[in-house]
Coordinates of C-alpha atoms and ligand atoms in Angstrom, one line a residue:
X1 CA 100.7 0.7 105.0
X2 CA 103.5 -0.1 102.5
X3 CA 107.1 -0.6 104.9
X4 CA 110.3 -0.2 102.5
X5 CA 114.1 -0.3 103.2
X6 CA 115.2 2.8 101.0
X7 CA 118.8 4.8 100.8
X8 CA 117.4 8.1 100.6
X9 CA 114.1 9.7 99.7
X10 CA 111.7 12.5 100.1
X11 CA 109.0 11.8 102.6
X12 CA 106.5 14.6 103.9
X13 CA 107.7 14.2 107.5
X14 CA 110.9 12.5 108.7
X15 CA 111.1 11.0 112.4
X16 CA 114.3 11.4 114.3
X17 CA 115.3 9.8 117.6
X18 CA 117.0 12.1 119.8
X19 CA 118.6 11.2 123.6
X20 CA 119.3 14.4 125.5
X21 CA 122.6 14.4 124.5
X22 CA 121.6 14.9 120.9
X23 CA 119.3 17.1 121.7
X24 CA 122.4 19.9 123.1
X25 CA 124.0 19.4 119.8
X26 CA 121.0 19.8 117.7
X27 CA 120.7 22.8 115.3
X28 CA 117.1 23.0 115.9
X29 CA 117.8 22.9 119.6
X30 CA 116.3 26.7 120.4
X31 CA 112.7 25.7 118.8
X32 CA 112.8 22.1 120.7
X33 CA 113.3 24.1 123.9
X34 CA 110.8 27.0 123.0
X35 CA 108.5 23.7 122.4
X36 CA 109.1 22.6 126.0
X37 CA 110.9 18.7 125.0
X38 CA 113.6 17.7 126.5
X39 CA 114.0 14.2 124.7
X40 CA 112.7 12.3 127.8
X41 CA 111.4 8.6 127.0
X42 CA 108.6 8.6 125.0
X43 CA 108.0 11.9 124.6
X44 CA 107.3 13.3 121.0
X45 CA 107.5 17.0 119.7
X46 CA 106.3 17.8 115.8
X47 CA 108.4 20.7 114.2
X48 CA 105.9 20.9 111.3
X49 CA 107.7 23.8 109.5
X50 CA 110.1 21.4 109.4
X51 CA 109.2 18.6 108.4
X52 CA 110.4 16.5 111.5
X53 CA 109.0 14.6 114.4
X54 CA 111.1 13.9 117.2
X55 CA 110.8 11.1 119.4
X56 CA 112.6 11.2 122.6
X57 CA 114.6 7.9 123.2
X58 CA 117.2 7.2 126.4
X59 CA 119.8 5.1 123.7
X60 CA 119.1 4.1 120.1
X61 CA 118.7 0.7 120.6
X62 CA 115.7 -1.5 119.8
X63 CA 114.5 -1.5 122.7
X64 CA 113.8 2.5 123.5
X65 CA 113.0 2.7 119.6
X66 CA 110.0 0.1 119.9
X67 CA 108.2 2.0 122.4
X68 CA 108.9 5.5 120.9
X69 CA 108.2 4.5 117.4
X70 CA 105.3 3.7 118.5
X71 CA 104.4 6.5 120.0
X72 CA 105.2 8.1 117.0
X73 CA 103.0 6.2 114.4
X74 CA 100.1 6.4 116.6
X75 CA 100.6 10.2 116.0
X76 CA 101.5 10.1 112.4
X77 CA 98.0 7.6 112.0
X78 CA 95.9 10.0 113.0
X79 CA 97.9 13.2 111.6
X80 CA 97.2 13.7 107.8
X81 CA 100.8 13.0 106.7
X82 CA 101.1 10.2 103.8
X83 CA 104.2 9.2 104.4
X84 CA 106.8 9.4 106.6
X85 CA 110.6 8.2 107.4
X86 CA 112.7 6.6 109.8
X87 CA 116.8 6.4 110.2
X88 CA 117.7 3.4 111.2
X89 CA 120.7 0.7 111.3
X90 CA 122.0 -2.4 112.9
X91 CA 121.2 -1.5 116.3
X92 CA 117.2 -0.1 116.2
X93 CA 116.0 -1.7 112.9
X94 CA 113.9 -4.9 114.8
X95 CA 112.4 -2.2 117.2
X96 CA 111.6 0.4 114.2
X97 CA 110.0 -2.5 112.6
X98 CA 107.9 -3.8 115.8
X99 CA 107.2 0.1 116.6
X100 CA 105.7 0.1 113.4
X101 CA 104.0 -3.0 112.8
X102 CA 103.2 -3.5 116.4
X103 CA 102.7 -0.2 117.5
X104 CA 100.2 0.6 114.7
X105 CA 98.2 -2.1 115.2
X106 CA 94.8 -1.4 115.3
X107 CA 91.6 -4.3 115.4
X108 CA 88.8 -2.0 114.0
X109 CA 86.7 -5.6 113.0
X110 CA 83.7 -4.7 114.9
X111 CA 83.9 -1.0 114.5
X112 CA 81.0 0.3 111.7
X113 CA 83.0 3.2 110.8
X114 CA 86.5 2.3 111.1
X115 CA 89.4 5.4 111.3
X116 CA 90.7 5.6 108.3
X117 CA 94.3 6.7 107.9
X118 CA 96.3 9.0 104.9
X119 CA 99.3 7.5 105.7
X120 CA 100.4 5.2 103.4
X121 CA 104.3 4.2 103.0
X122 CA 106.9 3.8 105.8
X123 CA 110.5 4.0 104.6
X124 CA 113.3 3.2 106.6
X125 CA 116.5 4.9 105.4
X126 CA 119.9 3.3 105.9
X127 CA 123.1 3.4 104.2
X128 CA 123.5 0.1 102.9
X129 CA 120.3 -2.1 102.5
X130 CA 122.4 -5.2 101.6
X131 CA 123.4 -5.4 105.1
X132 CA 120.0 -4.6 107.0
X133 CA 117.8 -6.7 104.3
X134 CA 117.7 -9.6 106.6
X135 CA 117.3 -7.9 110.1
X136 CA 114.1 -5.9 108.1
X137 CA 112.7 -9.3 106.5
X138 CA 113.1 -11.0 109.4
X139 CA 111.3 -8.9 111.5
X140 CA 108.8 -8.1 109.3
X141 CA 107.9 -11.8 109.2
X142 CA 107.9 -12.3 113.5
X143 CA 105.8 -9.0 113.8
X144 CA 103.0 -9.7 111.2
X145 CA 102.8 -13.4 112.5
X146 CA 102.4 -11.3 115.8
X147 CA 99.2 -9.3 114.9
X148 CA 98.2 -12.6 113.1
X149 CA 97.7 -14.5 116.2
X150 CA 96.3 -11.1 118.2
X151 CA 93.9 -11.0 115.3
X152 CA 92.6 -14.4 116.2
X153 CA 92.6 -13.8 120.2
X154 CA 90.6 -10.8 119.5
X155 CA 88.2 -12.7 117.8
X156 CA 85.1 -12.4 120.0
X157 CA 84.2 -15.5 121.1
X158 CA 80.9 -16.0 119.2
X159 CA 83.2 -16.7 115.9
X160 CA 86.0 -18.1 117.3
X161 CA 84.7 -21.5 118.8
X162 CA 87.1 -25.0 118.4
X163 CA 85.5 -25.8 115.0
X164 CA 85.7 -22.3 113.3
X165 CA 89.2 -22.2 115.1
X166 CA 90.1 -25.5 113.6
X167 CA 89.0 -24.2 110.2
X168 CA 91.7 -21.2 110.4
X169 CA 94.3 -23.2 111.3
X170 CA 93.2 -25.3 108.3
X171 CA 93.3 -22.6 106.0
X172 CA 97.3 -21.5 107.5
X173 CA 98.1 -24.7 106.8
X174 CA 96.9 -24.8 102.8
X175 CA 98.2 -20.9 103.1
X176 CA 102.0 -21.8 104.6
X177 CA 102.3 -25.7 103.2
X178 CA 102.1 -26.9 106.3
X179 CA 100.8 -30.6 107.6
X180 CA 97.4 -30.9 109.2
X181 CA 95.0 -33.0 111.1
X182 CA 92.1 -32.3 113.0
X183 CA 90.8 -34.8 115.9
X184 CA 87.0 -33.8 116.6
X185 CA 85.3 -35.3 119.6
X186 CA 85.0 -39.0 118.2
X187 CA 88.7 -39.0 117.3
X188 CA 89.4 -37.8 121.0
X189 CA 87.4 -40.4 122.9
X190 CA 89.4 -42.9 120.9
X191 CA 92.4 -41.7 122.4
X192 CA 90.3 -42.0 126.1
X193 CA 91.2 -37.9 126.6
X194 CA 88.8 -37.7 129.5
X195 CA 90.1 -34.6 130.5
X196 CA 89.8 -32.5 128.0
X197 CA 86.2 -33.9 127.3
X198 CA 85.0 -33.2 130.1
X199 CA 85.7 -29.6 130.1
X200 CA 84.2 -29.6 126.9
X201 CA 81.2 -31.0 127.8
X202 CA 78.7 -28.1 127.9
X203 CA 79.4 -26.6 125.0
X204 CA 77.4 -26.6 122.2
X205 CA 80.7 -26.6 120.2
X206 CA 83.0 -30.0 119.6
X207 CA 86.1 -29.6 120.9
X208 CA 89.2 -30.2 118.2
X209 CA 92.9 -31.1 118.9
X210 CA 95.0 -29.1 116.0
X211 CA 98.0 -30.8 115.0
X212 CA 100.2 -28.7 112.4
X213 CA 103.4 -29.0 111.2
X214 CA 106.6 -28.0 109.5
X215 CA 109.1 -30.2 107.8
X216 CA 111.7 -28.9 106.4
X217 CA 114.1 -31.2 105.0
X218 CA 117.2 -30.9 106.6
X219 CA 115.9 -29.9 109.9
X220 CA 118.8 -30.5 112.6
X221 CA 115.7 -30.4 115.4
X222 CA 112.3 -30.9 116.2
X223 CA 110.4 -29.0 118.8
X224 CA 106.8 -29.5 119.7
X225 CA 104.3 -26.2 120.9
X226 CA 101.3 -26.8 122.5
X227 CA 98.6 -24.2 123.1
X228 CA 95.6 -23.8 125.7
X229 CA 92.9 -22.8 123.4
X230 CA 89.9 -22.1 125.7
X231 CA 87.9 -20.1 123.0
X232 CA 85.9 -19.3 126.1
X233 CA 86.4 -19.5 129.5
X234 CA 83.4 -18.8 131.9
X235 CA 84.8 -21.0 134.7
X236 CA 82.2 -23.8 133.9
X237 CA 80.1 -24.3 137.3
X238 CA 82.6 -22.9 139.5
X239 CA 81.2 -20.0 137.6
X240 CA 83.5 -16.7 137.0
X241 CA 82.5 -13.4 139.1
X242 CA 81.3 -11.3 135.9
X243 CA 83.6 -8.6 135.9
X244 CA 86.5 -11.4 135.2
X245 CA 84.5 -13.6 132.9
X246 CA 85.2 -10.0 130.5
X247 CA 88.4 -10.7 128.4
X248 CA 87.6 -14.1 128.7
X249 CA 87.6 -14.7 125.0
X250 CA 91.7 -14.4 125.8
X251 CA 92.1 -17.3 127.2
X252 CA 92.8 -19.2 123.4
X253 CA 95.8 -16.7 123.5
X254 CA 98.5 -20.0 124.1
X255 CA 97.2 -21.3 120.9
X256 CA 97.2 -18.5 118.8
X257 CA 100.6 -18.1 120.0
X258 CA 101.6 -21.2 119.0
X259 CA 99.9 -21.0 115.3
X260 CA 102.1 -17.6 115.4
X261 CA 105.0 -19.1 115.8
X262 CA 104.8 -22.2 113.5
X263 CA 103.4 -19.4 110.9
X264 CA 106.6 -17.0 111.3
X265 CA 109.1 -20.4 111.9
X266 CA 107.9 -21.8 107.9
X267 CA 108.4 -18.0 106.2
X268 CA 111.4 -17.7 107.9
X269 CA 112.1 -20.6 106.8
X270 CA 114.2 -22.1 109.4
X271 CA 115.5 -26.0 109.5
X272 CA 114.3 -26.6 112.2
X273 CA 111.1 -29.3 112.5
X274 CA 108.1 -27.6 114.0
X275 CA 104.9 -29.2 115.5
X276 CA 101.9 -27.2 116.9
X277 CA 99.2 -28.7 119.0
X278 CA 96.1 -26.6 120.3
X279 CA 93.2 -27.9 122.5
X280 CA 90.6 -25.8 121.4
X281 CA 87.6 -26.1 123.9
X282 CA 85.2 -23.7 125.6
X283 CA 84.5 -24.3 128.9
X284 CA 80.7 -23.3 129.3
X285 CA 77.6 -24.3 132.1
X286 CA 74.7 -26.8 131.2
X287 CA 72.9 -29.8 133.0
X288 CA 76.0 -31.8 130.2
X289 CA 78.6 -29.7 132.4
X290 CA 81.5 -31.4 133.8
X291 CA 81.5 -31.0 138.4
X292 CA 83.4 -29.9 141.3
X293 CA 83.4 -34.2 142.7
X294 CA 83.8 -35.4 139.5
X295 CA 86.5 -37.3 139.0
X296 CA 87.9 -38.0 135.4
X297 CA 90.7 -39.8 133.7
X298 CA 93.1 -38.6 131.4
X299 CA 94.8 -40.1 128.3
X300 CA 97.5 -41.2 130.1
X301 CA 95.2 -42.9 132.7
X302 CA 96.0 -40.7 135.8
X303 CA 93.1 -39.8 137.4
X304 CA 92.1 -36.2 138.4
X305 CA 89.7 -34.8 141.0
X306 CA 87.9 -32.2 139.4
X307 CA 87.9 -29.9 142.9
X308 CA 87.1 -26.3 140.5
X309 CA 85.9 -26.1 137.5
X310 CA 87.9 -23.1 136.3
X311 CA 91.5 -24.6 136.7
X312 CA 90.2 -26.3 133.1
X313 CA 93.1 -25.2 130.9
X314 CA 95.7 -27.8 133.3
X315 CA 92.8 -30.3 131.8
X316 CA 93.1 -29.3 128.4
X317 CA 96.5 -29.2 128.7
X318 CA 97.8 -32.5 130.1
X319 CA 95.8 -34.7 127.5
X320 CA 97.4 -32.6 124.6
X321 CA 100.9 -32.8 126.5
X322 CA 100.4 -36.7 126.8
X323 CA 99.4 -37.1 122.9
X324 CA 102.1 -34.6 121.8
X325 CA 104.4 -36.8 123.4
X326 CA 103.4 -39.7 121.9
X327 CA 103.2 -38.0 118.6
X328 CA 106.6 -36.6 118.4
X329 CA 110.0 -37.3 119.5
X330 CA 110.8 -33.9 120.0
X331 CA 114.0 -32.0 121.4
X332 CA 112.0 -29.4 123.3
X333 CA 108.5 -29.3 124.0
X334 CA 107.2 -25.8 125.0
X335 CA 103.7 -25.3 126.4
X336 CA 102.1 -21.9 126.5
X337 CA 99.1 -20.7 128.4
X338 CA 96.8 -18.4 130.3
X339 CA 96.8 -20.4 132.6
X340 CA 96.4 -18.7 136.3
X341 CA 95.8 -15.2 137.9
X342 CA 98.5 -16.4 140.3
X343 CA 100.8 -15.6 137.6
X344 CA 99.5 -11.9 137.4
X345 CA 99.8 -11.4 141.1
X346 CA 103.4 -13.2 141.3
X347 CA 104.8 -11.3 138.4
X348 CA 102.7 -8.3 137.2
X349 CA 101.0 -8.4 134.5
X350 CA 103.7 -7.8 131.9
X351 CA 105.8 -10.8 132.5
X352 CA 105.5 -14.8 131.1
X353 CA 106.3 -17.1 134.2
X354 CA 109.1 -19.7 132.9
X355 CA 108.6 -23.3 134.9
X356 CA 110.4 -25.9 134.3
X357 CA 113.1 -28.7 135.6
X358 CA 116.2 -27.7 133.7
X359 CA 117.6 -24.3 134.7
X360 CA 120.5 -24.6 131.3
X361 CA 116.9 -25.1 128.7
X362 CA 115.0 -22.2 130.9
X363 CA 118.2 -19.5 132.2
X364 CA 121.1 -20.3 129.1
X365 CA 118.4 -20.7 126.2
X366 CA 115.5 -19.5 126.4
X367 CA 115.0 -16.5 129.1
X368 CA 118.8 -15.5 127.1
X369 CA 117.3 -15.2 123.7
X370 CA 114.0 -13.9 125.0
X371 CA 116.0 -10.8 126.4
X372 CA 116.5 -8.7 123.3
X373 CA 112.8 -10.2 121.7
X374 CA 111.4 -7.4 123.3
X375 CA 109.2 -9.5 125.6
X376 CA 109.6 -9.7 129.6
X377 CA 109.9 -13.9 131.1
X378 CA 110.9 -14.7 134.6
X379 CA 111.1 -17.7 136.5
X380 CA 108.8 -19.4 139.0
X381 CA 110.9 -22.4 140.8
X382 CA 108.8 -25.4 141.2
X383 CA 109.4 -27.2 144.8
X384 CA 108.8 -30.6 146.8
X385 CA 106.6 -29.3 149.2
X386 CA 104.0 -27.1 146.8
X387 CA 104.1 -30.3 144.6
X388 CA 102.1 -32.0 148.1
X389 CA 99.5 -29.8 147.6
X390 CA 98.0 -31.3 144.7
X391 CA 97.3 -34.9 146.5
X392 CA 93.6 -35.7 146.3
X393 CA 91.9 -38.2 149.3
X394 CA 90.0 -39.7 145.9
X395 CA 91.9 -39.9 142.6
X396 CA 95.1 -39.9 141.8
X397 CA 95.5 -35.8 142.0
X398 CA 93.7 -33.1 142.3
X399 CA 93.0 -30.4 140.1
X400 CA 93.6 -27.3 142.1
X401 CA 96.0 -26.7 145.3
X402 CA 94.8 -27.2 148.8
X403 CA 96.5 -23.6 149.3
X404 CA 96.3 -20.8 146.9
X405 CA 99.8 -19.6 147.7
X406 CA 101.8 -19.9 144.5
X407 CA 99.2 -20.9 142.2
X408 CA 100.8 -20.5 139.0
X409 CA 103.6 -22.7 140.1
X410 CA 101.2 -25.4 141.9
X411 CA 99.0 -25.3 138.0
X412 CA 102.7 -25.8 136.8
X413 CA 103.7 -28.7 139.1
X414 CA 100.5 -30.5 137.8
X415 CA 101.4 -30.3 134.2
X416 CA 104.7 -31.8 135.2
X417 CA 102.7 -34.8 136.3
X418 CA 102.1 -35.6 133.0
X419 CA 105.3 -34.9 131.4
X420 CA 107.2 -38.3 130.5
X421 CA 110.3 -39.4 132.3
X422 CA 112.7 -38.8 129.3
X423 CA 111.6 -35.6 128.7
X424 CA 111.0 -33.8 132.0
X425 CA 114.5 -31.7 130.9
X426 CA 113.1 -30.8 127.4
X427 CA 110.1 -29.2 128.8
X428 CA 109.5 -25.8 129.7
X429 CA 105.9 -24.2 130.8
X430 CA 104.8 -20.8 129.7
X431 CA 102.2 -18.7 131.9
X432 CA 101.0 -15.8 129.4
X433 CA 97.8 -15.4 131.5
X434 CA 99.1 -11.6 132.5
X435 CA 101.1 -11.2 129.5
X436 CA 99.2 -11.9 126.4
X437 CA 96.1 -9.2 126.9
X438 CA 96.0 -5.7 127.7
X439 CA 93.6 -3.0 128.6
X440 CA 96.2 -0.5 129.2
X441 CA 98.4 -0.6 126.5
X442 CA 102.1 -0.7 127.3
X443 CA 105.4 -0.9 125.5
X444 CA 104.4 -1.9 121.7
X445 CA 101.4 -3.3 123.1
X446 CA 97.8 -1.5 121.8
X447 CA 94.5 -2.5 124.0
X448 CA 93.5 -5.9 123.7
X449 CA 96.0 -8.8 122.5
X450 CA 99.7 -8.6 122.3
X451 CA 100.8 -11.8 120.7
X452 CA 102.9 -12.9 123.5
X453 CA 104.9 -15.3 123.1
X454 CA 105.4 -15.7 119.2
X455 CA 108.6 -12.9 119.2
X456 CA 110.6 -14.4 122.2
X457 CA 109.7 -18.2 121.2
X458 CA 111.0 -16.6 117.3
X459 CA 114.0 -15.9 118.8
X460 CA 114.6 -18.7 120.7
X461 CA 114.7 -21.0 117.8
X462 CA 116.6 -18.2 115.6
X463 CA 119.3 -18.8 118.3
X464 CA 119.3 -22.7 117.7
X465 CA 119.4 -23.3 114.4
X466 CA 122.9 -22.3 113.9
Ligands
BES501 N1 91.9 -18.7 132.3 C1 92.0 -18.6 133.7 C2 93.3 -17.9 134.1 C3 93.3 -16.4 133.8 C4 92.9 -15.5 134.7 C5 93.9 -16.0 132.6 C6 92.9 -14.2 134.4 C7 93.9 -14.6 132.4 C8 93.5 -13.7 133.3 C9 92.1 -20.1 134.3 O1 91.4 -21.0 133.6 C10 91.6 -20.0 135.7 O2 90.5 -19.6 135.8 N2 92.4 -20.3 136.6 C11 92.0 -20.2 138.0 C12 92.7 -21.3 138.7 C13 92.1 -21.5 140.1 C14 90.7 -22.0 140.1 C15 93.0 -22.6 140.8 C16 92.5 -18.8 138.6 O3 93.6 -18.4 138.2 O4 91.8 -18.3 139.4
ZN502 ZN1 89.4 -21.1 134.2
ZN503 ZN1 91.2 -20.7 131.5

């Protein structure tokens, strides 16, 4: 599907948004009511004498335009139109765009006969293109890097292990001039990460610590990412009930956000320094396995009582947070995970839990810029006494809460045990465990990944540079 930002042109079926105050002016208003639509939300109604598609929308912002242009290209995908147009201007272009891009996304990869669609080219009409260029390119840029790291969460987990997920973030790398290295298993027992070796232990793949970056040369920051990357998560020996061990493959979605985000960051070219860490592991059973009792030691020699075997991502994690850190001097350093079902229950499943100690970095910054990114954050507040529950008779913590109350800020509060003194106000803790996977899709969201994370973080750091 070819997108273009045109002046005027002849499509075979043009979409208009209409509110219900459009619709009592419209000169086609009689057939819309004979056709029963009344412009409510997401509503669609095809005048095919016409030529038009209407798409009900409450405002023409980018908001309503996301989800009903979506609606729409779902239609016009399996309609046998070739092309078709959009109006659009300053105020609905980034959500015609994601509606588009987002909304049409389809994952047919393991399908042997996948649907094949006529239409061919989008054009978005607008009076002067000099002026909406950016906006267009821009999102363009955050949306495919969007469906690029949905692509690689959908990846079933047979094909996407740590090496083969080290290889594609290789190959973005050579693709997007970005720096690289790759520490395999050898590589991580020299830096004594016994954490996220351990989880790794079963598996009959190595795990790998990604490390990619961009450089531009006048960068006026540096921020660091760091993904969870469990290619699989099947709880290890505190084994997963099997109906939630299904959409476990999802749980690599922090760092395929985070290799969307340093992707869209180097084509939007941005000065602004970018490193991306993953720990890519799978967290699998075997007479290897890592134990509930066992007690292991992390890079930056805390010790951890392994108490469940499924809280393995806060493993994973805290040994990547602790090299990152050491790594790169960094003015913010972002972590993004799937990391509980608490999350889920505390937020519904379409929100990113925000933790964090400095409400400026988490209310001012980022949840700010996240607002018109299309994606939903809200904050979890970390406290004294929920910190307590993490004390272990035996090592130095432990790895789940003594009380499940609050779990996703409790797997929060044990990441901040491994966040360095000087930067406990540059950090900020992203729970995507509800957010970044759908079965029911939602918004611009189709079934299975969303991408969550790479849009808001995108405009986050569009928000700083200047
Ligand atoms: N990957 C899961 C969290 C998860 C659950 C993500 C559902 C997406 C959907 C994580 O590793 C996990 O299993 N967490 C446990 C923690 C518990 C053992 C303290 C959980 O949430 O149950
Ligand atoms: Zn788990
Ligand atoms: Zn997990």
């Amino acid at each position: 599907m070819n997108i273009d930002l045109v002046n005027e042109i002849k499509s075979d079926i043009k979409v208009e948004f209409l509110t219900k105050d459009g619709l009592k002016k419209h000169n086609l208003k009689k057939r819309f009511k004979l056709a029963g639509f009344e412009a409510s939300e997401d509503t669609l109604c095809f005048l095919h004498e016409k030529n038009i598609l209407a798409c009900g929308v409450e405002k023409k912002t980018d908001d309503s335009c996301r989800s009903a242009v979506t609606q729409a290209i779902k239609t016009l995908k399996s309609s046998n139109y070739n092309s078709a147009s959009f109006s659009v201007d300053e105020s609905n272009i980034k959500g015609v765009v994601e509606g588009i891009i987002l909304g049409g996304y389809d994952f047919d990869e393991y399908k042997s006969k996948p649907k094949k669609t006529k239409l061919k080219n989008i054009y978005l009409i607008c009076k002067d293109i000099k002026k909406l260029q950016k906006s267009f390119q821009n999102a363009v840029i955050v949306a495919e890097a969007t469906c690029f790291s949905r692509d690689i969460v959908n990846t079933i987990p047979h094909e996407l292990n740590p090496p083969s997920f080290a290889s594609l973030a290789k190959k973005l790398a050579k693709n997007n001039s970005l720096a690289c290295e790759i520490l395999g298993e050898k590589e991580l027992k020299k830096e004594r990460m016994g954490a996220m070796l351990a989880v790794g232990r079963a598996s009959v793949h190595d795990s790998q610590l990604i490390h990619l970056a961009y450089k531009p040369k006048n960068a006026k920051k540096v921020i660091t990412l760091v993904g969870k990357g469990l290619t699989y998560d099947s709880g290890g020996l505190s084994l997963k009930p099997a109906a939630s061990m299904v959409t476990m493959k999802m749980d690599k979605a922090g760092g395929c956000a985070v290799l969307g985000i340093i992707k869209a960051i180097s084509e939007l070219k941005l000065d602004i320094e970018v490193h991306a860490f993953v720990g890519a592991v799978e967290n699998m059973i075997g007479g290897d396995a890592y134990k509930p009792d066992d007690v292991v030691t992390t890079r930056s020699g805390t010790t951890v009582e392994v108490r469940n075997t499924d809280a393995e991502g806060r493993l994973v994690l805290c040994d990547v947070l602790d090299y990152a850190q050491d790594k790169v001097k960094a003015d913010y350093i972002f972590d993004f995970a799937t990391l509980t079902g608490a999350c889920m229950v505390a937020l519904g499943q379409y929100t990113t839990g925000v933790m964090g100690h400095s409400s400026k970095l988490k209310h001012d910054f980022v949840m700010k810029a996240a607002n018109d990114s299309g994606e939903l954050l809200g904050h979890l507040p970390f406290n004294k006494h929920l910190k307590k529950l993490l004390k272990s008779e035996i090592a130095d913590i432990s790895n789940v809460a003594s009380k499940p109350y609050g779990g996703a800020i409790t797997a929060g509060m044990f990441l901040d045990n491994f966040i360095k003194e000087q930067n406990k106000e540059k950090w900020l803790h992203f729970d995507i465990a509800g957010s970044a996977y759908t079965e029911t899709p939602w918004d611009c969201n189709v079934y299975g990944a969303t991408g969550a994370g790479v849009r808001f973080m995108c405009s986050f750091l569009n928000s700083i540079e200047v």
